[in-house]
């Protein structure tokens, strides 16, 4: 939500707005006349169907001093953006509290007092989740916001007129500088006073590790509770100036609240090495917590993405006090990030900068998507070495280089998370959550599958539904992009997590959603299913072979293997860089899960099944077995799966990618033999659960992975990070054999 509120307006109106040049140099005139400018913008900006309309409108209303309208517009924004107005009352909290204060008509000498009173009233009316969200707004750097305003004023200083885009940008920037500049210090002072009344806060703890490194901890406790309590912890690389409000959420649920930042973050003086030290450090952090007088000897962990990884990492060397973990959308380093099934992604560099540019997190650099698009497309279009990506961005990055030196799932990556018998020794209850469109579902399922391979206790529960990476670790959106999720799937994962802690740490009843070990939502059927194991999600299997007869630029998915061996010949010229179809990442950014149009790149083939005759649900991981020969030593393959509904809509279900040389063994590259027919499986497949109606078809888009989001594998057999477009002089010649198939688990 915070990121959404920070997006700049993108409109295309040509109307001109008068704003005199002297306004930019005379601060009194600027303050007076920008009110008039905001009124003009509101009058001109009538198209409420624009995606940023309400996000722009409430800010314009603040600047126009239409304070009585701001709360209503924020409610409309919550409804349009999130399909909900109950759980999003903290949305735009900074602007709402400022406006409510201004409605009381404060004078300069009374503003502070009136604001503090308004803040307390509005803040105390929020849920514990809402309080955490509201407090997070006030981590803004006021000096930076004011500097941005001055920079924008200088940019427009020679203009007498602004177009609508420019008027919106100027008003938005002024609104942020005004509201934050007026209230951040007051809000923090008020919250600190409230903390002193209710909480014992220790936000500067440093815990020393056996090797001398130091870990920064924030610990918050209730003043009213005298007895020792279980402690709940986030083990978090995404450091903020203060984690007090996150900890207060835990305290409000009846626990000691703790955030431990990974080595090298926040107050830790040590260098940052993401993923590398977390397993060992977690043991000693938990040991320290368990020995404090306010802890009853029980520690639970939760959190998503990197925080999901850090929990599995902590379980690698399990401390006796760690009684449960709730890894959500968990990354598995070396499996799905920074390389996915053996393929490094360009996103890894932006993430490295996000966490390593300073002791906190560099949102300004990370969120600058146009800058990253420029870096990635520059590398892609010029066809340079992948390991030069950091130099194109600005300078050599040691973390980036270190990761690239481990292009297989070798001991470097394996040392970070449990392996084999270590999974077998994990004797605590675990709840894991993921989504059908979670970018780290592959990582989450790696842990799930390895646990079940080596652990006989079977004390692992899973929730999976129609969620993306953010939704499965927080509050899902009722509308995900242009897809409205089923009503039963809309649940608060925060409530589920703390109900789980009550169950495992306090002996209360199990969360209601956990009726069995695997709990999954059937999209389109609006129902949850509950089964003992992943294999029992389905009760039948359909196998579709890749037909090799082309008709209207597509091929058939056949229910039986064709008579006689056949193949599709495909030529892919990797020197061509202007034929990129919409990728999964672009689809996510474009928020298009359902579309009536469909396109693909020249490097991709399309296979379509006959209409299904009776309804069933695709339920589980879709597996692919590919038989091919190629004139190269390697290739990176992609496939996407859609449902084509009877009324002609394409519903995106999943995508996956695989380096052929690592399909048989992710720890060791097995190069292909040029011209030899070979078969390989897609490892770590995504899973979904979608109700297919009679008349729908399954569509598979299959081919060479080729876009600026990933390395380009030119097939020479060299380290892919060292290959260049010069290695693509001879095009790839592939034969895809009709013995290739996908296997679809279904639930009738």
mmCIF file of C-alpha atoms in Angstrom, residues 48-425:
data_model
loop_
_atom_site.group_PDB
_atom_site.id
_atom_site.type_symbol
_atom_site.label_atom_id
_atom_site.label_comp_id
_atom_site.label_asym_id
_atom_site.label_seq_id
_atom_site.Cartn_x
_atom_site.Cartn_y
_atom_site.Cartn_z
ATOM 1 C CA UNK A 48 -12.196 8.966 -12.511
ATOM 2 C CA UNK A 49 -11.467 5.777 -14.467
ATOM 3 C CA UNK A 50 -7.764 6.594 -14.503
ATOM 4 C CA UNK A 51 -5.933 4.114 -12.216
ATOM 5 C CA UNK A 52 -4.300 6.858 -10.124
ATOM 6 C CA UNK A 53 -7.343 9.131 -9.943
ATOM 7 C CA UNK A 54 -8.228 8.761 -6.262
ATOM 8 C CA UNK A 55 -4.558 8.505 -5.280
ATOM 9 C CA UNK A 56 -4.056 11.886 -6.944
ATOM 10 C CA UNK A 57 -7.376 13.375 -5.856
ATOM 11 C CA UNK A 58 -6.970 13.205 -2.085
ATOM 12 C CA UNK A 59 -3.564 14.896 -2.350
ATOM 13 C CA UNK A 60 -4.978 17.599 -4.595
ATOM 14 C CA UNK A 61 -7.770 18.122 -2.080
ATOM 15 C CA UNK A 62 -5.218 18.607 0.706
ATOM 16 C CA UNK A 63 -3.373 21.233 -1.325
ATOM 17 C CA UNK A 64 -6.653 22.900 -2.334
ATOM 18 C CA UNK A 65 -7.565 22.998 1.379
ATOM 19 C CA UNK A 66 -10.681 20.914 0.736
ATOM 20 C CA UNK A 67 -9.992 19.084 3.978
ATOM 21 C CA UNK A 68 -13.570 17.911 4.465
ATOM 22 C CA UNK A 69 -13.301 15.725 1.345
ATOM 23 C CA UNK A 70 -9.993 13.945 2.034
ATOM 24 C CA UNK A 71 -11.244 11.107 4.256
ATOM 25 C CA UNK A 72 -14.024 10.242 1.816
ATOM 26 C CA UNK A 73 -11.597 10.145 -1.103
ATOM 27 C CA UNK A 74 -9.226 7.884 0.853
ATOM 28 C CA UNK A 75 -12.153 5.538 1.482
ATOM 29 C CA UNK A 76 -12.875 5.506 -2.253
ATOM 30 C CA UNK A 77 -9.188 4.798 -2.942
ATOM 31 C CA UNK A 78 -9.270 1.864 -0.538
ATOM 32 C CA UNK A 79 -12.376 0.466 -2.213
ATOM 33 C CA UNK A 80 -11.039 0.858 -5.757
ATOM 34 C CA UNK A 81 -7.497 -0.319 -5.039
ATOM 35 C CA UNK A 82 -8.047 -3.011 -2.440
ATOM 36 C CA UNK A 83 -11.750 -3.865 -2.590
ATOM 37 C CA UNK A 84 -12.035 -3.116 1.088
ATOM 38 C CA UNK A 85 -12.611 -0.202 3.454
ATOM 39 C CA UNK A 86 -12.549 -1.980 6.793
ATOM 40 C CA UNK A 87 -8.966 -3.176 6.991
ATOM 41 C CA UNK A 88 -7.407 -0.200 5.212
ATOM 42 C CA UNK A 89 -8.356 2.662 7.550
ATOM 43 C CA UNK A 90 -4.674 3.467 7.956
ATOM 44 C CA UNK A 91 -4.386 4.190 4.238
ATOM 45 C CA UNK A 92 -3.008 7.698 3.774
ATOM 46 C CA UNK A 93 -2.925 8.183 7.533
ATOM 47 C CA UNK A 94 -0.481 11.115 7.344
ATOM 48 C CA UNK A 95 -2.747 13.060 5.009
ATOM 49 C CA UNK A 96 -5.964 12.181 6.822
ATOM 50 C CA UNK A 97 -4.711 13.242 10.250
ATOM 51 C CA UNK A 98 -3.308 16.472 8.807
ATOM 52 C CA UNK A 99 -6.633 17.254 7.130
ATOM 53 C CA UNK A 100 -8.688 16.414 10.221
ATOM 54 C CA UNK A 101 -6.457 18.720 12.231
ATOM 55 C CA UNK A 102 -6.838 21.536 9.710
ATOM 56 C CA UNK A 103 -10.630 21.172 9.864
ATOM 57 C CA UNK A 104 -10.376 22.345 13.476
ATOM 58 C CA UNK A 105 -8.971 25.617 12.111
ATOM 59 C CA UNK A 106 -5.835 25.669 14.240
ATOM 60 C CA UNK A 107 -3.713 28.784 14.559
ATOM 61 C CA UNK A 108 0.091 28.447 14.376
ATOM 62 C CA UNK A 109 0.352 28.313 18.173
ATOM 63 C CA UNK A 110 -2.366 25.671 18.536
ATOM 64 C CA UNK A 111 -1.570 23.362 15.596
ATOM 65 C CA UNK A 112 0.817 21.124 17.568
ATOM 66 C CA UNK A 113 -1.666 20.535 20.376
ATOM 67 C CA UNK A 114 -4.602 19.926 18.026
ATOM 68 C CA UNK A 115 -2.575 17.570 15.851
ATOM 69 C CA UNK A 116 -1.417 15.465 18.802
ATOM 70 C CA UNK A 117 -4.992 15.161 20.022
ATOM 71 C CA UNK A 118 -6.242 14.191 16.552
ATOM 72 C CA UNK A 119 -3.388 11.744 16.077
ATOM 73 C CA UNK A 120 -4.099 9.947 19.366
ATOM 74 C CA UNK A 121 -7.804 9.629 18.579
ATOM 75 C CA UNK A 122 -7.292 8.315 15.042
ATOM 76 C CA UNK A 123 -4.346 6.088 15.923
ATOM 77 C CA UNK A 124 -6.100 4.423 18.868
ATOM 78 C CA UNK A 125 -9.114 3.687 16.655
ATOM 79 C CA UNK A 126 -6.990 1.529 14.329
ATOM 80 C CA UNK A 127 -6.499 -2.204 14.539
ATOM 81 C CA UNK A 128 -3.074 -3.421 15.593
ATOM 82 C CA UNK A 129 -2.256 -4.011 11.914
ATOM 83 C CA UNK A 130 -3.467 -0.524 11.088
ATOM 84 C CA UNK A 131 -1.291 1.005 13.799
ATOM 85 C CA UNK A 132 1.761 -0.695 12.350
ATOM 86 C CA UNK A 133 0.916 0.587 8.889
ATOM 87 C CA UNK A 134 0.141 4.118 10.096
ATOM 88 C CA UNK A 135 3.363 4.389 12.086
ATOM 89 C CA UNK A 136 5.406 3.217 9.096
ATOM 90 C CA UNK A 137 4.378 6.320 7.148
ATOM 91 C CA UNK A 138 6.380 8.497 9.519
ATOM 92 C CA UNK A 139 9.724 6.956 8.576
ATOM 93 C CA UNK A 140 9.930 9.461 5.710
ATOM 94 C CA UNK A 141 12.938 11.770 5.411
ATOM 95 C CA UNK A 142 11.396 15.255 5.567
ATOM 96 C CA UNK A 143 14.561 16.960 4.327
ATOM 97 C CA UNK A 144 14.535 14.712 1.271
ATOM 98 C CA UNK A 145 10.875 15.531 0.519
ATOM 99 C CA UNK A 146 11.571 19.253 0.787
ATOM 100 C CA UNK A 147 14.636 18.915 -1.438
ATOM 101 C CA UNK A 148 12.517 17.138 -4.077
ATOM 102 C CA UNK A 149 10.040 20.007 -3.986
ATOM 103 C CA UNK A 150 12.796 22.592 -4.467
ATOM 104 C CA UNK A 151 14.259 20.553 -7.313
ATOM 105 C CA UNK A 152 10.867 20.413 -9.020
ATOM 106 C CA UNK A 153 10.308 24.144 -8.534
ATOM 107 C CA UNK A 154 13.668 24.797 -10.167
ATOM 108 C CA UNK A 155 12.692 22.530 -13.057
ATOM 109 C CA UNK A 156 9.495 24.516 -13.756
ATOM 110 C CA UNK A 157 10.833 27.970 -12.811
ATOM 111 C CA UNK A 158 10.896 29.277 -16.377
ATOM 112 C CA UNK A 159 7.372 28.164 -17.255
ATOM 113 C CA UNK A 160 4.241 30.296 -17.053
ATOM 114 C CA UNK A 161 2.020 27.305 -17.814
ATOM 115 C CA UNK A 162 1.945 23.667 -16.757
ATOM 116 C CA UNK A 163 0.197 20.783 -18.418
ATOM 117 C CA UNK A 164 -1.977 18.545 -16.272
ATOM 118 C CA UNK A 165 0.755 15.978 -15.658
ATOM 119 C CA UNK A 166 3.068 18.699 -14.425
ATOM 120 C CA UNK A 167 0.384 20.289 -12.273
ATOM 121 C CA UNK A 168 -0.375 16.975 -10.612
ATOM 122 C CA UNK A 169 3.316 16.267 -10.040
ATOM 123 C CA UNK A 170 3.903 19.681 -8.466
ATOM 124 C CA UNK A 171 0.841 19.419 -6.210
ATOM 125 C CA UNK A 172 1.676 15.878 -5.129
ATOM 126 C CA UNK A 173 5.258 16.820 -4.290
ATOM 127 C CA UNK A 174 4.127 19.898 -2.356
ATOM 128 C CA UNK A 175 1.480 17.857 -0.529
ATOM 129 C CA UNK A 176 4.087 15.385 0.735
ATOM 130 C CA UNK A 177 6.505 18.103 1.807
ATOM 131 C CA UNK A 178 3.674 19.987 3.557
ATOM 132 C CA UNK A 179 2.018 17.093 5.397
ATOM 133 C CA UNK A 180 5.149 15.232 6.395
ATOM 134 C CA UNK A 181 7.042 18.422 7.180
ATOM 135 C CA UNK A 182 4.255 19.580 9.483
ATOM 136 C CA UNK A 183 3.634 16.323 11.296
ATOM 137 C CA UNK A 184 6.494 13.787 11.300
ATOM 138 C CA UNK A 185 8.237 15.162 14.396
ATOM 139 C CA UNK A 186 4.915 15.628 16.205
ATOM 140 C CA UNK A 187 3.726 12.125 15.320
ATOM 141 C CA UNK A 188 6.955 10.523 16.503
ATOM 142 C CA UNK A 189 6.838 12.531 19.724
ATOM 143 C CA UNK A 190 3.237 11.453 20.293
ATOM 144 C CA UNK A 191 3.972 7.801 19.579
ATOM 145 C CA UNK A 192 7.004 7.868 21.873
ATOM 146 C CA UNK A 193 4.795 9.237 24.635
ATOM 147 C CA UNK A 194 2.237 6.518 24.003
ATOM 148 C CA UNK A 195 5.046 3.951 24.014
ATOM 149 C CA UNK A 196 6.210 5.188 27.388
ATOM 150 C CA UNK A 197 2.698 4.752 28.752
ATOM 151 C CA UNK A 198 2.152 1.219 27.483
ATOM 152 C CA UNK A 199 5.423 -0.371 26.432
ATOM 153 C CA UNK A 200 8.947 -1.109 27.541
ATOM 154 C CA UNK A 201 10.998 -0.378 24.422
ATOM 155 C CA UNK A 202 14.622 -1.408 23.845
ATOM 156 C CA UNK A 203 15.537 -0.553 20.298
ATOM 157 C CA UNK A 204 19.338 -0.410 20.443
ATOM 158 C CA UNK A 205 20.326 -3.870 21.638
ATOM 159 C CA UNK A 206 23.460 -5.418 20.135
ATOM 160 C CA UNK A 207 23.980 -9.153 20.645
ATOM 161 C CA UNK A 208 27.518 -10.433 20.088
ATOM 162 C CA UNK A 209 28.060 -13.589 18.062
ATOM 163 C CA UNK A 210 30.845 -16.091 18.893
ATOM 164 C CA UNK A 211 32.978 -14.745 16.022
ATOM 165 C CA UNK A 212 32.671 -11.185 17.349
ATOM 166 C CA UNK A 213 30.000 -9.943 14.932
ATOM 167 C CA UNK A 214 27.066 -8.010 16.366
ATOM 168 C CA UNK A 215 23.353 -8.303 15.637
ATOM 169 C CA UNK A 216 20.925 -5.407 16.202
ATOM 170 C CA UNK A 217 17.705 -6.250 18.063
ATOM 171 C CA UNK A 218 14.557 -4.336 18.899
ATOM 172 C CA UNK A 219 12.594 -5.707 21.866
ATOM 173 C CA UNK A 220 9.184 -4.388 22.958
ATOM 174 C CA UNK A 221 7.214 -5.601 25.991
ATOM 175 C CA UNK A 222 3.953 -4.647 27.649
ATOM 176 C CA UNK A 223 4.267 -2.649 30.869
ATOM 177 C CA UNK A 224 1.119 -4.282 32.177
ATOM 178 C CA UNK A 225 2.378 -7.878 31.885
ATOM 179 C CA UNK A 226 4.724 -8.961 34.668
ATOM 180 C CA UNK A 227 5.150 -12.663 33.934
ATOM 181 C CA UNK A 228 7.472 -14.176 31.320
ATOM 182 C CA UNK A 229 5.898 -14.681 27.891
ATOM 183 C CA UNK A 230 6.728 -16.503 24.676
ATOM 184 C CA UNK A 231 8.749 -14.307 22.307
ATOM 185 C CA UNK A 232 7.841 -13.839 18.653
ATOM 186 C CA UNK A 233 10.561 -12.699 16.255
ATOM 187 C CA UNK A 234 11.048 -11.388 12.747
ATOM 188 C CA UNK A 235 14.581 -12.086 11.476
ATOM 189 C CA UNK A 236 14.770 -9.278 8.974
ATOM 190 C CA UNK A 237 17.290 -8.005 6.425
ATOM 191 C CA UNK A 238 14.987 -5.111 5.458
ATOM 192 C CA UNK A 239 16.128 -2.782 8.223
ATOM 193 C CA UNK A 240 14.275 0.407 9.155
ATOM 194 C CA UNK A 241 15.237 3.227 11.476
ATOM 195 C CA UNK A 242 12.770 1.804 13.983
ATOM 196 C CA UNK A 243 11.022 -1.557 14.242
ATOM 197 C CA UNK A 244 9.099 -0.573 17.360
ATOM 198 C CA UNK A 245 5.698 -0.490 15.675
ATOM 199 C CA UNK A 246 6.106 -3.951 14.192
ATOM 200 C CA UNK A 247 7.019 -5.235 17.650
ATOM 201 C CA UNK A 248 3.982 -3.503 19.161
ATOM 202 C CA UNK A 249 1.814 -5.605 16.834
ATOM 203 C CA UNK A 250 3.294 -8.722 18.447
ATOM 204 C CA UNK A 251 2.818 -7.292 21.946
ATOM 205 C CA UNK A 252 -0.832 -6.509 21.208
ATOM 206 C CA UNK A 253 -1.292 -10.198 20.407
ATOM 207 C CA UNK A 254 0.102 -11.288 23.792
ATOM 208 C CA UNK A 255 3.812 -11.864 23.124
ATOM 209 C CA UNK A 256 7.179 -10.240 23.580
ATOM 210 C CA UNK A 257 7.856 -8.581 20.232
ATOM 211 C CA UNK A 258 11.310 -8.826 18.652
ATOM 212 C CA UNK A 259 12.902 -7.816 15.373
ATOM 213 C CA UNK A 260 16.446 -9.060 14.776
ATOM 214 C CA UNK A 261 18.193 -7.476 11.811
ATOM 215 C CA UNK A 262 20.621 -9.671 9.934
ATOM 216 C CA UNK A 263 24.357 -9.206 10.350
ATOM 217 C CA UNK A 264 25.542 -5.957 8.786
ATOM 218 C CA UNK A 265 22.167 -4.162 9.007
ATOM 219 C CA UNK A 266 20.956 -1.221 11.095
ATOM 220 C CA UNK A 267 23.245 -0.919 14.161
ATOM 221 C CA UNK A 268 25.487 -3.862 13.277
ATOM 222 C CA UNK A 269 29.000 -2.596 12.377
ATOM 223 C CA UNK A 270 29.817 -5.703 10.356
ATOM 224 C CA UNK A 271 29.864 -6.119 6.572
ATOM 225 C CA UNK A 272 26.733 -7.428 4.873
ATOM 226 C CA UNK A 273 26.746 -10.898 3.302
ATOM 227 C CA UNK A 274 23.119 -11.746 2.484
ATOM 228 C CA UNK A 275 22.076 -15.337 3.324
ATOM 229 C CA UNK A 276 25.556 -16.447 4.370
ATOM 230 C CA UNK A 277 25.548 -16.061 8.172
ATOM 231 C CA UNK A 278 21.873 -16.310 9.031
ATOM 232 C CA UNK A 279 21.809 -20.003 9.954
ATOM 233 C CA UNK A 280 24.576 -19.730 12.541
ATOM 234 C CA UNK A 281 23.571 -16.296 13.807
ATOM 235 C CA UNK A 282 19.943 -17.351 14.339
ATOM 236 C CA UNK A 283 21.002 -20.026 16.828
ATOM 237 C CA UNK A 284 22.831 -17.534 19.025
ATOM 238 C CA UNK A 285 20.121 -14.876 18.734
ATOM 239 C CA UNK A 286 17.512 -17.370 19.921
ATOM 240 C CA UNK A 287 19.844 -18.552 22.653
ATOM 241 C CA UNK A 288 20.166 -14.973 23.940
ATOM 242 C CA UNK A 289 16.387 -14.398 23.815
ATOM 243 C CA UNK A 290 15.582 -17.637 25.619
ATOM 244 C CA UNK A 291 17.798 -16.660 28.564
ATOM 245 C CA UNK A 292 16.136 -13.296 29.242
ATOM 246 C CA UNK A 293 13.902 -13.090 32.300
ATOM 247 C CA UNK A 294 10.985 -11.795 30.235
ATOM 248 C CA UNK A 295 11.004 -14.896 27.980
ATOM 249 C CA UNK A 296 9.370 -18.128 29.153
ATOM 250 C CA UNK A 297 11.848 -20.162 27.090
ATOM 251 C CA UNK A 298 9.715 -20.328 23.950
ATOM 252 C CA UNK A 299 10.489 -18.504 20.700
ATOM 253 C CA UNK A 300 8.413 -18.427 17.511
ATOM 254 C CA UNK A 301 9.363 -16.905 14.164
ATOM 255 C CA UNK A 302 7.331 -15.663 11.222
ATOM 256 C CA UNK A 303 7.621 -13.447 8.129
ATOM 257 C CA UNK A 304 7.848 -13.662 4.385
ATOM 258 C CA UNK A 305 10.284 -13.774 1.474
ATOM 259 C CA UNK A 306 13.810 -13.312 2.896
ATOM 260 C CA UNK A 307 12.222 -13.600 6.358
ATOM 261 C CA UNK A 308 10.758 -16.926 5.283
ATOM 262 C CA UNK A 309 14.218 -18.104 4.265
ATOM 263 C CA UNK A 310 15.727 -16.920 7.565
ATOM 264 C CA UNK A 311 13.352 -19.209 9.464
ATOM 265 C CA UNK A 312 14.279 -22.290 7.478
ATOM 266 C CA UNK A 313 17.879 -21.189 7.919
ATOM 267 C CA UNK A 314 17.325 -21.052 11.685
ATOM 268 C CA UNK A 315 15.898 -24.577 11.545
ATOM 269 C CA UNK A 316 19.127 -25.843 9.955
ATOM 270 C CA UNK A 317 20.730 -25.750 13.408
ATOM 271 C CA UNK A 318 17.646 -25.965 15.582
ATOM 272 C CA UNK A 319 17.858 -24.304 18.988
ATOM 273 C CA UNK A 320 15.750 -26.058 21.674
ATOM 274 C CA UNK A 321 13.918 -22.803 22.436
ATOM 275 C CA UNK A 322 12.680 -22.406 18.851
ATOM 276 C CA UNK A 323 9.257 -24.016 19.130
ATOM 277 C CA UNK A 324 7.642 -23.109 15.805
ATOM 278 C CA UNK A 325 8.228 -21.233 12.541
ATOM 279 C CA UNK A 326 5.826 -19.704 10.015
ATOM 280 C CA UNK A 327 7.853 -19.254 6.800
ATOM 281 C CA UNK A 328 5.738 -17.393 4.266
ATOM 282 C CA UNK A 329 6.564 -17.135 0.549
ATOM 283 C CA UNK A 330 10.043 -18.321 1.520
ATOM 284 C CA UNK A 331 13.033 -17.744 -0.745
ATOM 285 C CA UNK A 332 15.323 -20.756 -1.237
ATOM 286 C CA UNK A 333 18.763 -19.348 -2.154
ATOM 287 C CA UNK A 334 20.306 -21.121 -5.121
ATOM 288 C CA UNK A 335 16.933 -22.671 -6.013
ATOM 289 C CA UNK A 336 14.648 -19.775 -6.946
ATOM 290 C CA UNK A 337 16.765 -16.681 -6.172
ATOM 291 C CA UNK A 338 19.070 -15.194 -7.330
ATOM 292 C CA UNK A 339 19.003 -17.966 -9.911
ATOM 293 C CA UNK A 340 15.800 -19.807 -10.778
ATOM 294 C CA UNK A 341 16.257 -23.392 -11.905
ATOM 295 C CA UNK A 342 19.822 -22.456 -12.834
ATOM 296 C CA UNK A 343 19.117 -19.115 -14.561
ATOM 297 C CA UNK A 344 20.297 -15.868 -12.968
ATOM 298 C CA UNK A 345 17.839 -12.968 -13.075
ATOM 299 C CA UNK A 346 18.640 -9.305 -13.670
ATOM 300 C CA UNK A 347 16.428 -8.364 -10.690
ATOM 301 C CA UNK A 348 19.126 -9.743 -8.393
ATOM 302 C CA UNK A 349 21.230 -6.616 -8.915
ATOM 303 C CA UNK A 350 18.441 -4.207 -7.968
ATOM 304 C CA UNK A 351 17.719 -6.302 -4.868
ATOM 305 C CA UNK A 352 21.393 -6.296 -3.861
ATOM 306 C CA UNK A 353 21.449 -2.494 -4.086
ATOM 307 C CA UNK A 354 18.184 -2.341 -2.154
ATOM 308 C CA UNK A 355 19.679 -4.062 0.888
ATOM 309 C CA UNK A 356 23.365 -3.132 0.621
ATOM 310 C CA UNK A 357 23.500 0.560 -0.320
ATOM 311 C CA UNK A 358 23.199 1.550 3.336
ATOM 312 C CA UNK A 359 22.494 0.104 6.778
ATOM 313 C CA UNK A 360 18.759 0.404 6.200
ATOM 314 C CA UNK A 361 17.032 -0.164 2.851
ATOM 315 C CA UNK A 362 17.384 2.015 -0.237
ATOM 316 C CA UNK A 363 13.806 2.357 -1.476
ATOM 317 C CA UNK A 364 14.639 5.365 -3.626
ATOM 318 C CA UNK A 365 17.066 3.384 -5.780
ATOM 319 C CA UNK A 366 15.081 0.140 -5.671
ATOM 320 C CA UNK A 367 11.776 1.739 -6.671
ATOM 321 C CA UNK A 368 13.271 3.650 -9.598
ATOM 322 C CA UNK A 369 11.940 1.219 -12.176
ATOM 323 C CA UNK A 370 12.738 3.403 -15.175
ATOM 324 C CA UNK A 371 16.386 3.469 -14.126
ATOM 325 C CA UNK A 372 16.552 -0.303 -13.738
ATOM 326 C CA UNK A 373 14.724 -0.828 -17.031
ATOM 327 C CA UNK A 374 17.346 1.377 -18.639
ATOM 328 C CA UNK A 375 20.218 -0.614 -17.106
ATOM 329 C CA UNK A 376 18.741 -3.988 -18.011
ATOM 330 C CA UNK A 377 17.723 -3.063 -21.546
ATOM 331 C CA UNK A 378 21.112 -1.438 -22.191
ATOM 332 C CA UNK A 379 22.833 -4.693 -21.246
ATOM 333 C CA UNK A 380 20.334 -6.766 -23.207
ATOM 334 C CA UNK A 381 20.339 -4.698 -26.386
ATOM 335 C CA UNK A 382 24.133 -4.479 -26.494
ATOM 336 C CA UNK A 383 24.502 -8.206 -25.835
ATOM 337 C CA UNK A 384 27.324 -7.867 -23.350
ATOM 338 C CA UNK A 385 28.471 -10.283 -20.681
ATOM 339 C CA UNK A 386 25.952 -10.791 -17.893
ATOM 340 C CA UNK A 387 28.703 -10.314 -15.328
ATOM 341 C CA UNK A 388 29.126 -6.741 -16.610
ATOM 342 C CA UNK A 389 25.633 -5.791 -15.460
ATOM 343 C CA UNK A 390 26.878 -4.240 -12.222
ATOM 344 C CA UNK A 391 29.408 -2.110 -14.129
ATOM 345 C CA UNK A 392 26.669 -0.847 -16.441
ATOM 346 C CA UNK A 393 24.703 0.107 -13.330
ATOM 347 C CA UNK A 394 27.609 2.050 -11.895
ATOM 348 C CA UNK A 395 30.392 0.002 -10.348
ATOM 349 C CA UNK A 396 31.556 -3.524 -9.620
ATOM 350 C CA UNK A 397 29.515 -5.125 -6.852
ATOM 351 C CA UNK A 398 31.235 -7.818 -4.737
ATOM 352 C CA UNK A 399 27.981 -9.541 -3.724
ATOM 353 C CA UNK A 400 26.844 -9.723 -7.356
ATOM 354 C CA UNK A 401 30.225 -11.116 -8.430
ATOM 355 C CA UNK A 402 30.292 -13.628 -5.585
ATOM 356 C CA UNK A 403 26.856 -14.947 -6.457
ATOM 357 C CA UNK A 404 27.737 -15.297 -10.142
ATOM 358 C CA UNK A 405 30.742 -17.405 -9.166
ATOM 359 C CA UNK A 406 28.264 -20.063 -7.947
ATOM 360 C CA UNK A 407 26.098 -20.821 -11.022
ATOM 361 C CA UNK A 408 24.911 -24.206 -9.723
ATOM 362 C CA UNK A 409 23.269 -25.302 -6.488
ATOM 363 C CA UNK A 410 26.655 -25.979 -4.918
ATOM 364 C CA UNK A 411 27.898 -26.083 -1.319
ATOM 365 C CA UNK A 412 27.854 -22.297 -1.115
ATOM 366 C CA UNK A 413 24.066 -22.212 -1.485
ATOM 367 C CA UNK A 414 23.511 -25.496 0.331
ATOM 368 C CA UNK A 415 25.224 -24.152 3.460
ATOM 369 C CA UNK A 416 22.440 -21.606 3.899
ATOM 370 C CA UNK A 417 19.420 -23.885 4.383
ATOM 371 C CA UNK A 418 18.719 -27.402 5.706
ATOM 372 C CA UNK A 419 19.966 -30.350 3.678
ATOM 373 C CA UNK A 420 18.798 -33.979 3.792
ATOM 374 C CA UNK A 421 19.235 -35.254 7.360
ATOM 375 C CA UNK A 422 18.954 -31.705 8.710
ATOM 376 C CA UNK A 423 15.364 -31.653 7.466
ATOM 377 C CA UNK A 424 14.844 -34.941 9.267
ATOM 378 C CA UNK A 425 15.839 -33.381 12.593
#
